[in-house]
Coordinates of C-alpha atoms in Angstrom, one line a residue:
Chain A
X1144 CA 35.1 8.0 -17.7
X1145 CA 31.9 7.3 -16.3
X1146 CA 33.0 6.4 -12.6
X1147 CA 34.2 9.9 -12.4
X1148 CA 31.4 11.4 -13.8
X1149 CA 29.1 9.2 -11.9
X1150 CA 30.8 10.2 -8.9
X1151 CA 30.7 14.1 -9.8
X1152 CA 27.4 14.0 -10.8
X1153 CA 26.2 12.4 -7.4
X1154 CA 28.3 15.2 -5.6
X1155 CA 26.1 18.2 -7.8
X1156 CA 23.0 16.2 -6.6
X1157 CA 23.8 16.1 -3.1
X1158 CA 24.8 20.0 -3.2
X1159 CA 21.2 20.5 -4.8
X1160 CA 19.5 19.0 -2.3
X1161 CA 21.3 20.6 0.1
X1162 CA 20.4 23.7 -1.2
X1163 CA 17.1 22.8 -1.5
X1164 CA 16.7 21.5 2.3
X1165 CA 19.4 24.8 3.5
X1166 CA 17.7 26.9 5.8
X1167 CA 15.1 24.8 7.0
X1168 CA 14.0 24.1 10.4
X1169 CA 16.1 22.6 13.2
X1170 CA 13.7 19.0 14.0
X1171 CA 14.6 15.1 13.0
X1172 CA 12.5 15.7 9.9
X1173 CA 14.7 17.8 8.3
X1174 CA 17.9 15.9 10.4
X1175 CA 16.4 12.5 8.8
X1176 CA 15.5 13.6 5.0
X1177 CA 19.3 15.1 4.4
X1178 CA 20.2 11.7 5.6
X1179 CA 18.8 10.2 3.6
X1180 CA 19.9 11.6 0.6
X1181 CA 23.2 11.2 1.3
X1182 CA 25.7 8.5 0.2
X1183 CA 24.2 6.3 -2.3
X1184 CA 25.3 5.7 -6.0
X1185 CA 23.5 8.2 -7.4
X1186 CA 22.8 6.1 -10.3
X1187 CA 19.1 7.8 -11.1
X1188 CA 20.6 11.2 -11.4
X1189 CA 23.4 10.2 -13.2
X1190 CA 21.5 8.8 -16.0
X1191 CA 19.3 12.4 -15.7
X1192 CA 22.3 14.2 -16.3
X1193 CA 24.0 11.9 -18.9
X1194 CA 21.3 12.1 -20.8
X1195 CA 21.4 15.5 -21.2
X1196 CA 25.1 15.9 -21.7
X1197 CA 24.8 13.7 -24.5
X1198 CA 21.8 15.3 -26.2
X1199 CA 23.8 18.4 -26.2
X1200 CA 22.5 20.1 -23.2
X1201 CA 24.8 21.6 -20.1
X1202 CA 23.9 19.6 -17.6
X1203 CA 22.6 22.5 -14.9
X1204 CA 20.0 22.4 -17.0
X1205 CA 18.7 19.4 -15.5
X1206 CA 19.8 19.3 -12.1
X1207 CA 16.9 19.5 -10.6
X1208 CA 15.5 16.5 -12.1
X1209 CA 18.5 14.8 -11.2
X1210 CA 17.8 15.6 -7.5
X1211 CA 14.0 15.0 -7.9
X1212 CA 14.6 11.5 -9.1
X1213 CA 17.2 10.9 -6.2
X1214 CA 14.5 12.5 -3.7
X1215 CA 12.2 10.3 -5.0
X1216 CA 14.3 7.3 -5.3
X1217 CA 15.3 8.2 -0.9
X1218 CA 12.1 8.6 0.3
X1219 CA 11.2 4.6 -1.3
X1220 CA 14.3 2.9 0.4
X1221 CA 13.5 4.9 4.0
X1222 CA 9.6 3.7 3.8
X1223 CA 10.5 0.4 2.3
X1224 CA 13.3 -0.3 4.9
X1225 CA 10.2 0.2 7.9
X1226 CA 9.4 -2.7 9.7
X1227 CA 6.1 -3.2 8.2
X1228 CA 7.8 -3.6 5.0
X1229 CA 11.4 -4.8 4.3
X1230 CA 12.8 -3.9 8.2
X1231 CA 16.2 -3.3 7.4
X1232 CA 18.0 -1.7 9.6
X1233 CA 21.1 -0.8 7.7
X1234 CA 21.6 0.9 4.2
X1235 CA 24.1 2.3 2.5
X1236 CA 26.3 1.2 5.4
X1237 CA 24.8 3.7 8.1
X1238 CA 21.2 2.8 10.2
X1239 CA 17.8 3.2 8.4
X1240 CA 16.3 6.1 9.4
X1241 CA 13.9 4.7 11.5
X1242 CA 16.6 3.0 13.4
X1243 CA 18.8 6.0 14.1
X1244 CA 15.3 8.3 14.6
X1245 CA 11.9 6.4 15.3
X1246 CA 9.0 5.0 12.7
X1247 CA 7.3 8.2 13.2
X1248 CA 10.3 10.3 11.4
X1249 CA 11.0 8.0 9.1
X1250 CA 6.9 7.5 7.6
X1251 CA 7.3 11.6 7.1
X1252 CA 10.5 11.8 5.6
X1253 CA 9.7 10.0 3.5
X1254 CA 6.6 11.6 2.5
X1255 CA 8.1 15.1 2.4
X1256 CA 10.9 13.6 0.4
X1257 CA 8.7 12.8 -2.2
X1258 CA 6.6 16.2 -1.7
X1259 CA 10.3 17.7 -2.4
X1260 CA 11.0 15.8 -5.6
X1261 CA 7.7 17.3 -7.1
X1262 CA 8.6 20.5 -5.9
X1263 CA 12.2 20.5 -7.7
X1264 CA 10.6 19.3 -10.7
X1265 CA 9.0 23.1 -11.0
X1266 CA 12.3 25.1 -11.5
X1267 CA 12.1 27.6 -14.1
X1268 CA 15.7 26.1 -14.8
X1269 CA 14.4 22.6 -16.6
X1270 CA 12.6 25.3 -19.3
X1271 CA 9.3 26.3 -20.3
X1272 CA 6.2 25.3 -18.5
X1273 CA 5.2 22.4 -21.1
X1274 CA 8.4 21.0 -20.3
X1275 CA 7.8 20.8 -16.7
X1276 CA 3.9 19.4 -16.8
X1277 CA 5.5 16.4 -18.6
X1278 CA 9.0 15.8 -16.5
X1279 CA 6.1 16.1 -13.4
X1280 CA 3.2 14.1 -14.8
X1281 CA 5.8 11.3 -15.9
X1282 CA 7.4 11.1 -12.5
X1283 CA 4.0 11.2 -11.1
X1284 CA 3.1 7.8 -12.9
X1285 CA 6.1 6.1 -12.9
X1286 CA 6.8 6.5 -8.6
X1287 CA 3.1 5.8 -8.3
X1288 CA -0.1 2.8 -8.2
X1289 CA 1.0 2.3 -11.7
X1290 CA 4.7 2.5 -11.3
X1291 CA 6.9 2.4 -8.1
X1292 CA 4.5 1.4 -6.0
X1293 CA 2.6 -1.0 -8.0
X1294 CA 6.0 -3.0 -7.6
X1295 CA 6.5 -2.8 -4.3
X1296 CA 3.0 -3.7 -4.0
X1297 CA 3.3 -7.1 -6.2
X1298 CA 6.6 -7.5 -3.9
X1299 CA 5.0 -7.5 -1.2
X1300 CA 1.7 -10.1 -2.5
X1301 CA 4.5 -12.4 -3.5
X1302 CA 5.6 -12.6 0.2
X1303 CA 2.3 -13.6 0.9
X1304 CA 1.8 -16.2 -1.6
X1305 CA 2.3 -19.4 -1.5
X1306 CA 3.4 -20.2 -4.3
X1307 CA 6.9 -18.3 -5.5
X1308 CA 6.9 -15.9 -8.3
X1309 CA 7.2 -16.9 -12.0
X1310 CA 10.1 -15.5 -14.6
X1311 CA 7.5 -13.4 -16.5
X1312 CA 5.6 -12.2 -12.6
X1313 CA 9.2 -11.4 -11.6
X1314 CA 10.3 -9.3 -14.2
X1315 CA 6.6 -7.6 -14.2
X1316 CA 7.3 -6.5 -10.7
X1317 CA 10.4 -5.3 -11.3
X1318 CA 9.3 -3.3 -14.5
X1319 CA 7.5 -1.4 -11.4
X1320 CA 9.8 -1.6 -9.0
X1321 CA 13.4 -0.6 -10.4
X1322 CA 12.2 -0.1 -13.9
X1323 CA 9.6 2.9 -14.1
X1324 CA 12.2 5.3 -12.5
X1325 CA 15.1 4.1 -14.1
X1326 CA 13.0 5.0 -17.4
X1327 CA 12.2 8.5 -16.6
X1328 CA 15.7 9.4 -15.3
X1329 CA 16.8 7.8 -18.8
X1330 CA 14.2 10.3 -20.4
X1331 CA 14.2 12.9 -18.7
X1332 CA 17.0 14.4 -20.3
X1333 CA 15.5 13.9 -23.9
X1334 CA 12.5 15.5 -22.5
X1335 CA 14.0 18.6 -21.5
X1336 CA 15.6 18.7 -24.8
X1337 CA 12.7 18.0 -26.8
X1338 CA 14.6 14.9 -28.2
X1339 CA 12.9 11.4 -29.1
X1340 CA 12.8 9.7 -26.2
X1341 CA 12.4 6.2 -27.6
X1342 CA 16.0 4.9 -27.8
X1343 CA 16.4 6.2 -24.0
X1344 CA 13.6 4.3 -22.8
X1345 CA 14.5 1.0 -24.7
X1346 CA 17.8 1.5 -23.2
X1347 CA 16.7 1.8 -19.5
X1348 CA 14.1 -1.0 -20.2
X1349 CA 17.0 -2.8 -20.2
X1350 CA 18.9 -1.7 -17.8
X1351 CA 16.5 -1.2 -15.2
X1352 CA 15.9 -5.3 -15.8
X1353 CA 19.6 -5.7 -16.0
X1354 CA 20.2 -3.7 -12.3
X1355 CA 17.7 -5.5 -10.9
X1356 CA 19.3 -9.0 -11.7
X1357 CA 22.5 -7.8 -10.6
X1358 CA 20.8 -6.8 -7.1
X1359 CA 19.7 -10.3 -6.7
X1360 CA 22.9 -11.6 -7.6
X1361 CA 24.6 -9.5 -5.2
X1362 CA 22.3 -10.7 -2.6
X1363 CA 23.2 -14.2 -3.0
X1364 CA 27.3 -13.6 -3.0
X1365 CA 27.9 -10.2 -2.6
X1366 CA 29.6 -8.6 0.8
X1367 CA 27.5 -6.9 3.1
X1368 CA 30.3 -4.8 4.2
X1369 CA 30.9 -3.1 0.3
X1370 CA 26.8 -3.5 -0.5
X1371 CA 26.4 -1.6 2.9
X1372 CA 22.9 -3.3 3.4
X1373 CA 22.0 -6.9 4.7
X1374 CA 22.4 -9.6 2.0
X1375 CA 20.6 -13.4 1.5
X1376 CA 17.1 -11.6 3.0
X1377 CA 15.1 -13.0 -0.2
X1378 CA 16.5 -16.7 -0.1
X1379 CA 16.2 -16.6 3.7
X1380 CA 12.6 -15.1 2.8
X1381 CA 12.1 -17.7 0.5
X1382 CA 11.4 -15.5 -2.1
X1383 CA 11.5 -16.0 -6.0
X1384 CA 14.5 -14.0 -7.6
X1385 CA 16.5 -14.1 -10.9
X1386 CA 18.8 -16.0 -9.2
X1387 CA 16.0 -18.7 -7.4
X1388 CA 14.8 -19.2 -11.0
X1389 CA 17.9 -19.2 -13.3
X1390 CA 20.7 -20.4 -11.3
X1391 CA 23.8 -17.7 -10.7
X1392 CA 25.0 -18.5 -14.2
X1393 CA 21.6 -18.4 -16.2
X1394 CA 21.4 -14.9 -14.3
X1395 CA 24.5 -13.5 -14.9
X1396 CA 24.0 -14.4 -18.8
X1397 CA 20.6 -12.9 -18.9
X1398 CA 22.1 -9.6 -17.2
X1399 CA 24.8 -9.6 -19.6
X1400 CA 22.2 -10.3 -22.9
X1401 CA 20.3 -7.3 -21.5
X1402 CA 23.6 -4.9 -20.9
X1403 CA 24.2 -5.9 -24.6
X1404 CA 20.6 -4.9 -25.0
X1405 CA 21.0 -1.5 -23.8
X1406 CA 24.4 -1.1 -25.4
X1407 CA 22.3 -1.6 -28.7
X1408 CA 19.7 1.1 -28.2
X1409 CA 22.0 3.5 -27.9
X1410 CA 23.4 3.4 -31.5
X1411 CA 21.6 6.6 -33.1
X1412 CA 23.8 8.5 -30.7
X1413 CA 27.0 6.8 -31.5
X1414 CA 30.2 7.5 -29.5
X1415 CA 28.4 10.7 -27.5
X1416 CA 26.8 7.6 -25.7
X1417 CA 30.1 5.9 -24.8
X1418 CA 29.3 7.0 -21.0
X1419 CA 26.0 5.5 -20.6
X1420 CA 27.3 2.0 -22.5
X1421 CA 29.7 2.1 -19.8
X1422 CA 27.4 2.6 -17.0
X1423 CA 25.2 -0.4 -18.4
X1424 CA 28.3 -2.6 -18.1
X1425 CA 28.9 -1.1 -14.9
X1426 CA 25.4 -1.9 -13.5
X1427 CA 26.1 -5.5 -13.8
X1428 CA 29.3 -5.7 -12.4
X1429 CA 29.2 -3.2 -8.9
X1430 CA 29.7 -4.2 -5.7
X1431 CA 27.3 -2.1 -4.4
Chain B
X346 CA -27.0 26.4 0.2
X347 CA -23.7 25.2 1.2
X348 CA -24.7 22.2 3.0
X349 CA -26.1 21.0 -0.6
X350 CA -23.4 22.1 -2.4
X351 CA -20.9 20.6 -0.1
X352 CA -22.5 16.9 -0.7
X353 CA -23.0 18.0 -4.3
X354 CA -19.4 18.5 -4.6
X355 CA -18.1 16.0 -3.0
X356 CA -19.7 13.9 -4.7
X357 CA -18.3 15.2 -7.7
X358 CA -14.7 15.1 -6.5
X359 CA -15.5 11.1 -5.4
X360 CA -16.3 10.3 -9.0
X361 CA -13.0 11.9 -10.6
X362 CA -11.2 9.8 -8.0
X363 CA -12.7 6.4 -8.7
X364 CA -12.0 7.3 -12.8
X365 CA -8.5 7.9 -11.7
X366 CA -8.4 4.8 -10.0
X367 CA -10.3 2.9 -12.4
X368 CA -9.0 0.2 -14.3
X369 CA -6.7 -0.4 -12.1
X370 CA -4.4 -3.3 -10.8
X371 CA -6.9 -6.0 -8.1
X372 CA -4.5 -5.5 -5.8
X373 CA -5.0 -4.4 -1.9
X374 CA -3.0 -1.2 -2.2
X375 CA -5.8 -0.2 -4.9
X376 CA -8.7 -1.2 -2.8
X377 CA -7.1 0.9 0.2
X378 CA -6.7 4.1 -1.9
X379 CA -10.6 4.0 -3.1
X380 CA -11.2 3.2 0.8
X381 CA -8.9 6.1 1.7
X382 CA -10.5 8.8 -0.3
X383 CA -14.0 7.7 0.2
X384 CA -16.4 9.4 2.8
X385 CA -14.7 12.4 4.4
X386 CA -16.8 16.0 4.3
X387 CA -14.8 17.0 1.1
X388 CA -14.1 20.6 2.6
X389 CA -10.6 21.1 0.9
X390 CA -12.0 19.8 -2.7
X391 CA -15.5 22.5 -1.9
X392 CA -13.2 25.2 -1.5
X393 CA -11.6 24.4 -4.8
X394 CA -14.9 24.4 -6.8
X395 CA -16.7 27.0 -4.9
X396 CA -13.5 29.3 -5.2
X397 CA -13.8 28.7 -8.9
X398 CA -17.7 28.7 -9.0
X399 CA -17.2 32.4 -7.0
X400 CA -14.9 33.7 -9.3
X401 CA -16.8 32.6 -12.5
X402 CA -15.7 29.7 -14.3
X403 CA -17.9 25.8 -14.5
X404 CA -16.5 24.0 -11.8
X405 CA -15.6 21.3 -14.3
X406 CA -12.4 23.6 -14.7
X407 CA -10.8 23.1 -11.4
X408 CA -11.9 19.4 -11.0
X409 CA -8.8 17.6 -11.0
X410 CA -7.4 20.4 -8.2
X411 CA -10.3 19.6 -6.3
X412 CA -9.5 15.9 -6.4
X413 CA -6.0 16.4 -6.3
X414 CA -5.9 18.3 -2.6
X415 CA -8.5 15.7 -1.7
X416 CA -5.9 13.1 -2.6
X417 CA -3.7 14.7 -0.6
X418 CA -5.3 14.9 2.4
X419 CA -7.1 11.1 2.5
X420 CA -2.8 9.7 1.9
X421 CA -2.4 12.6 5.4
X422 CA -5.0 10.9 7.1
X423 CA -3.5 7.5 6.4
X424 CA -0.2 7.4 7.3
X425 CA -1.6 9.8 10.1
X426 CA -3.4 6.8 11.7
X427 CA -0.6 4.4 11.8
X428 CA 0.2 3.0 14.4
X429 CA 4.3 4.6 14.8
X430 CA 2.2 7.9 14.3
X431 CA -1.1 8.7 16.2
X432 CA -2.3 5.0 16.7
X433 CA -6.0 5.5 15.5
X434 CA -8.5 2.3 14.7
X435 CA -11.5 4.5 13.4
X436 CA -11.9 7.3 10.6
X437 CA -14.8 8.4 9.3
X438 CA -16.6 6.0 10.9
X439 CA -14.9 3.2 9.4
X440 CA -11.5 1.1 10.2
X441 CA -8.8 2.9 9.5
X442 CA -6.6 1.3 6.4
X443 CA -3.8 -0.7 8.4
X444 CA -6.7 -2.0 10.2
X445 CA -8.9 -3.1 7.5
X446 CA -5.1 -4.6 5.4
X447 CA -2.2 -4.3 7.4
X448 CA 0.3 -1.7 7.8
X449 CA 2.8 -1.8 4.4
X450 CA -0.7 -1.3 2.9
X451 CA -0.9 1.4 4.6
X452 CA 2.3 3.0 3.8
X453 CA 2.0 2.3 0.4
X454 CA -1.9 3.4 0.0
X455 CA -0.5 6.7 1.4
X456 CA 2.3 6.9 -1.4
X457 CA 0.5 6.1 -4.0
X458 CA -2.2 8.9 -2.9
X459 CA 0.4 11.4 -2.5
X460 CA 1.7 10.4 -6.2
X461 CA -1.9 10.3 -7.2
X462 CA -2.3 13.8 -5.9
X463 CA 0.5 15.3 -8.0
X464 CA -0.4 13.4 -11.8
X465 CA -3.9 14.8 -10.9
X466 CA -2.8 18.6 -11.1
X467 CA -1.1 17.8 -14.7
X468 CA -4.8 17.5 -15.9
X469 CA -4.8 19.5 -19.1
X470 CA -8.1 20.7 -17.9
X471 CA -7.1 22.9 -15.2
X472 CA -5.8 25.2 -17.9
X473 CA -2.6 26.3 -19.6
X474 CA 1.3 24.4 -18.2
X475 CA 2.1 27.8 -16.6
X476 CA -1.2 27.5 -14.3
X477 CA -0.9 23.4 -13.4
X478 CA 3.3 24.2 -12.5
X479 CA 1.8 26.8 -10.3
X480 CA -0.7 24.5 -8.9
X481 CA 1.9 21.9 -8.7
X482 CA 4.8 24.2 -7.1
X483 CA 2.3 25.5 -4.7
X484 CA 0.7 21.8 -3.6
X485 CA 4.1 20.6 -2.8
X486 CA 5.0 23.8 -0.8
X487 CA 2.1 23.6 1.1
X488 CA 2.2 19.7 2.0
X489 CA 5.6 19.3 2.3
X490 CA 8.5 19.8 5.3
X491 CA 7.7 23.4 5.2
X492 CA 3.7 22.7 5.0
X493 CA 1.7 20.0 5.7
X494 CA 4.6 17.6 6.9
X495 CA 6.2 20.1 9.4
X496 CA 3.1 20.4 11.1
X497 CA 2.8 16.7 11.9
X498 CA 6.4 17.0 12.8
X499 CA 6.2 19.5 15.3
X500 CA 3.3 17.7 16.6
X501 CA 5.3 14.5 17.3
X502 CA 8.2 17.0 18.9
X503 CA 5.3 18.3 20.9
X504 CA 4.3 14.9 22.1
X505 CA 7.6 14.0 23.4
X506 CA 8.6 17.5 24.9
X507 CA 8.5 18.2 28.8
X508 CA 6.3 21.4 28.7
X509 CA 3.2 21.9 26.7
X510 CA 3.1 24.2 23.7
X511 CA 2.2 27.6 24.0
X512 CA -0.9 28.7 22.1
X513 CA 2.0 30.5 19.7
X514 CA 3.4 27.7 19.1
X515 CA 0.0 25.4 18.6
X516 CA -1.3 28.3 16.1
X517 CA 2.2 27.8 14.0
X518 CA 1.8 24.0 14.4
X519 CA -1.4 24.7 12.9
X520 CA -0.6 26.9 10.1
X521 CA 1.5 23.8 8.5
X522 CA -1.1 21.2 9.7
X523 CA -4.3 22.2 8.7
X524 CA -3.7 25.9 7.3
X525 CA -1.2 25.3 4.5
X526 CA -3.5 22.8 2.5
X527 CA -6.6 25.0 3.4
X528 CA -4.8 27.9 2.1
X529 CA -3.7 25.9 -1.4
X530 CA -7.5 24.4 -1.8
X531 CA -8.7 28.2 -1.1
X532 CA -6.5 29.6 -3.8
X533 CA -6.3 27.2 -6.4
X534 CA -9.6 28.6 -7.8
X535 CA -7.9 31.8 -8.1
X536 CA -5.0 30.4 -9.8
X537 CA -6.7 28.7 -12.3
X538 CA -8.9 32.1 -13.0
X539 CA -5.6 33.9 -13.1
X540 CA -7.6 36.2 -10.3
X541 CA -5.6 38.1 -7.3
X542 CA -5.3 34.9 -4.4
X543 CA -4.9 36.9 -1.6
X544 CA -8.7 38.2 -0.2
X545 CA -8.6 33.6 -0.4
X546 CA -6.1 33.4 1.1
X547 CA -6.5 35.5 4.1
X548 CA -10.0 33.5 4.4
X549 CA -8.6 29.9 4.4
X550 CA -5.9 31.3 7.0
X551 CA -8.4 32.4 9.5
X552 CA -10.9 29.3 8.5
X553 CA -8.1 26.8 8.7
X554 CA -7.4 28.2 12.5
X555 CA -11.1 28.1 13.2
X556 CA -11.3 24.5 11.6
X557 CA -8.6 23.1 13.9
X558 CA -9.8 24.8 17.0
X559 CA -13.4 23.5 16.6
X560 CA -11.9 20.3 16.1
X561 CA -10.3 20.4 19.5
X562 CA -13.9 21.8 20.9
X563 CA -15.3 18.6 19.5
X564 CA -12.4 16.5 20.7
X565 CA -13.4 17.6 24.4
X566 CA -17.0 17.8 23.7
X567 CA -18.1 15.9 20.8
X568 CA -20.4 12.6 20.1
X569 CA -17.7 9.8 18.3
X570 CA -20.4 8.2 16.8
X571 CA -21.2 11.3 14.9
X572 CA -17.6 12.2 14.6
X573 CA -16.5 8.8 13.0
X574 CA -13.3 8.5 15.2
X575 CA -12.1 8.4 18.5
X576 CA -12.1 11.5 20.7
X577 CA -10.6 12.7 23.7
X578 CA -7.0 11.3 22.7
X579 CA -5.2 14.7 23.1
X580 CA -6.4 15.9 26.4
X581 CA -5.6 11.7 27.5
X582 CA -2.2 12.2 26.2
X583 CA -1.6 15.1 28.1
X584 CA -1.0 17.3 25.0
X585 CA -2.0 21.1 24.7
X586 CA -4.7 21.8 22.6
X587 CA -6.8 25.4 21.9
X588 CA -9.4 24.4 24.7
X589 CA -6.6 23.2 27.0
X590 CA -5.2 27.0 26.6
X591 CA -8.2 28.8 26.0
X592 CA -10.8 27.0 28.0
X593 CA -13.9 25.9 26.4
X594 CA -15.7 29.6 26.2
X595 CA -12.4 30.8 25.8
X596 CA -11.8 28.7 22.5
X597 CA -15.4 29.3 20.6
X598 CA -15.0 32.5 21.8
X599 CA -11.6 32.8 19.1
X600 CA -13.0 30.3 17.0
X601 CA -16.0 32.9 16.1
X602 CA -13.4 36.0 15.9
X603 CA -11.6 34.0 13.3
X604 CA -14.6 33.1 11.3
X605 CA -16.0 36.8 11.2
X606 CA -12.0 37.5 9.7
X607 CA -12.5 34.9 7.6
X608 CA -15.6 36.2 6.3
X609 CA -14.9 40.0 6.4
X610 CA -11.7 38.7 4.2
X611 CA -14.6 37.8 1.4
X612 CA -15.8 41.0 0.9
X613 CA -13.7 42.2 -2.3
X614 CA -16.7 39.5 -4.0
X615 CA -20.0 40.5 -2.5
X616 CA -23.0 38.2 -2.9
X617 CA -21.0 36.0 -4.6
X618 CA -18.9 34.6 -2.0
X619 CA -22.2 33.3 0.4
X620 CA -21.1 29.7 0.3
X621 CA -18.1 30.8 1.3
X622 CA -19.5 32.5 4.2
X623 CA -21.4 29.6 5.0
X624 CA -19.1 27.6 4.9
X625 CA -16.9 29.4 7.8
X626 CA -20.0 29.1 9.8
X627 CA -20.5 25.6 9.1
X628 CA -16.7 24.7 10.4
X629 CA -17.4 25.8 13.9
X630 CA -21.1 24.5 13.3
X631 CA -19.9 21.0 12.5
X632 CA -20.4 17.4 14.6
X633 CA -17.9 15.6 12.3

């Protein structure tokens, strides 16, 4: 069932990290970056893990990817929650970290959260050397100028602009933004295994596209209490989203076209790829 | 001459950055990262090449490493300057990044660097996988909450505590600060030879101390126009530095012991390690 598994997968990341930050020193640095690894969906690392599973592989094998995705994926939402970007001051239903510590913590926890994910991403454990360049190059360009943070950049532009966002601008951004690491947490397992990675990728295309829909959707009728973040920010913000530009019900039948999309790309792997159809009909209809 | 071959190389290490960046989105988070990584001395990306240069191979080999740390330490500098961390306007003569955009650009230009940083060490060039994961494993150690990072964060801590830091405690502070990336950049040329590190090593230890300690000479005594950012900030803030502990004759007098280690440390390579040499006596030599 892929609740369960989502929800023991998340708990193997969490211990990994912990294992990885055990025995550091006692400051708000360390304090603030095992906060902020804690308690989200663990969705990245899932599909890490998943994808492994179902290309044959015991999943230890790629833990550590699966924590250096979520590493990655925490130090994005503490620096994008900062006041000179999205200032948020709640996630995941606790206080950003720069609310319960200062600006100053949060700007380098999040850096050393993404020194960290890098750093996981060498364990001899994820196999030989070769294997390792290309899980660390690929996270390298998917969280970066041409990835990650090429979204967040656009994101940001579009705040500025006056005029909103276009379908085909929105869904570039978000290719960035959500995408890029969705597609490397969907690969990464096929890259440890030395499988294609192609019908992976096609598959988190879609989802990535799919989650993101679903996010703006959830911002415009979702429940703050059970998303544990503020909600309406982007119409307040009088920002173009899925849901600005499609109406709720032209978005919600894109999101499903695209979970149906995903669904599809899984077929070489037939029923060993029951748990990741599940999870892209799960992205679309969370409450969190 | 080092002087020469200090330009020279950074010079060098400039180009490979704008081809990494070329090409690129016309976005303000890629003008700040040419910005960022534009006019500093280049001292960590030298001591990549000239370690490699020392120990025999073209400097074309260790490029990307030298790029890479210089990466590294321009993304340091800006989220450094921000205003939640140390508040600075000027760098290398120039407006600092959230002056010359704004502050998300800032943040972001820093991430992106850091991300930057870590694709740039998966450079085939630099030699076989097992060498660039030792690279990339070492980079992240040394930049991270147990390098780099946990310097800056015992720095804030040291900011907000009562009592000023003992020179023990300013020399560990230092270690992570300065030291760990001077040690990596020292090193990496040994690494990529597949030479014994350690006689490097013990040099960028001692030179990293004697770096930060002349930079606190120069902080009390210095000419900003010829340092290219604002001085006297830590003795204003009431913060213990070397020359605060040491006193002014006190503090060259331990910056020179350090650079005679550091050069004494070179003597495993003979005549071939002179730029080396020069180099330590250049870092207490400097105005900027």
């Amino acid at each position: 069932m892929f609740v369960t598994a989502l929800a023991e997968d998340a708990a193997q990341v969490q211990a990994r990290l912990e294992a990885a930050l055990a025995g550091r020193a006692d400051l708000p640095l360390i304090h603030a970056m095992r906060y902020a690894v804690k308690g989200g969906k663990g969705l990245r690392g899932f599909l890490v893990l998943e994808g492994a599973r179902m290309l044959g592989l015991a999943a230890d094998r790629a833990l550590p990817a699966a924590a250096a995705v979520e590493a990655l994926h925490a130090y994005s939402l503490v620096h994008d929650d900062l006041p000179a970007m999205d200032d948020d001051d709640l996630r995941r239903g606790q206080p950003t970290v720069h609310v319960k510590w200062n600006e100053a913590t949060a700007i380098l926890a999040g850096d050393a959260l993404q020194a960290l994910a890098f750093e996981l991403l060498t364990d001899p454990v994820l196999g030989p050397a070769e294997v390792r360049v290309a899980l660390l190059a690929g996270l390298a360009q998917a969280s970066g100028a041409e990835g990650m943070v090429l979204g967040q950049a656009l994101d940001m532009a579009a705040a500025d602009a006056a005029v909103p966002l276009t379908l085909a601008q929105i869904t570039a951004l978000q290719a960035g933004k959500t995408g890029a690491l969705f597609r490397w947490a969907a690969e990464a397992g096929a890259v440890i295994a030395g499988a294609d990675p192609a019908p992976l990728r096609a598959y988190a295309t879609a989802l990535g596209l799919a989650f993101q829909i679903a996010d703006d959707i959830l911002d415009e009728t979702g429940d703050a209490g059970k998303a544990g973040k503020r909600l309406h920010k982007d119409a307040a913000a009088g920002k173009a989203t899925f849901v600005s530009l499609l109406g709720l019900d032209g978005a919600r039948a894109r999101a499903k076209v695209l979970v149906d999309e995903a669904e599809a790309a899984l077929q070489p792997y037939g029923a060993a790829a029951d748990t990741l159809r599940h999870c892209a009909r799960f992205v679309i209809a969370r409450e969190m």
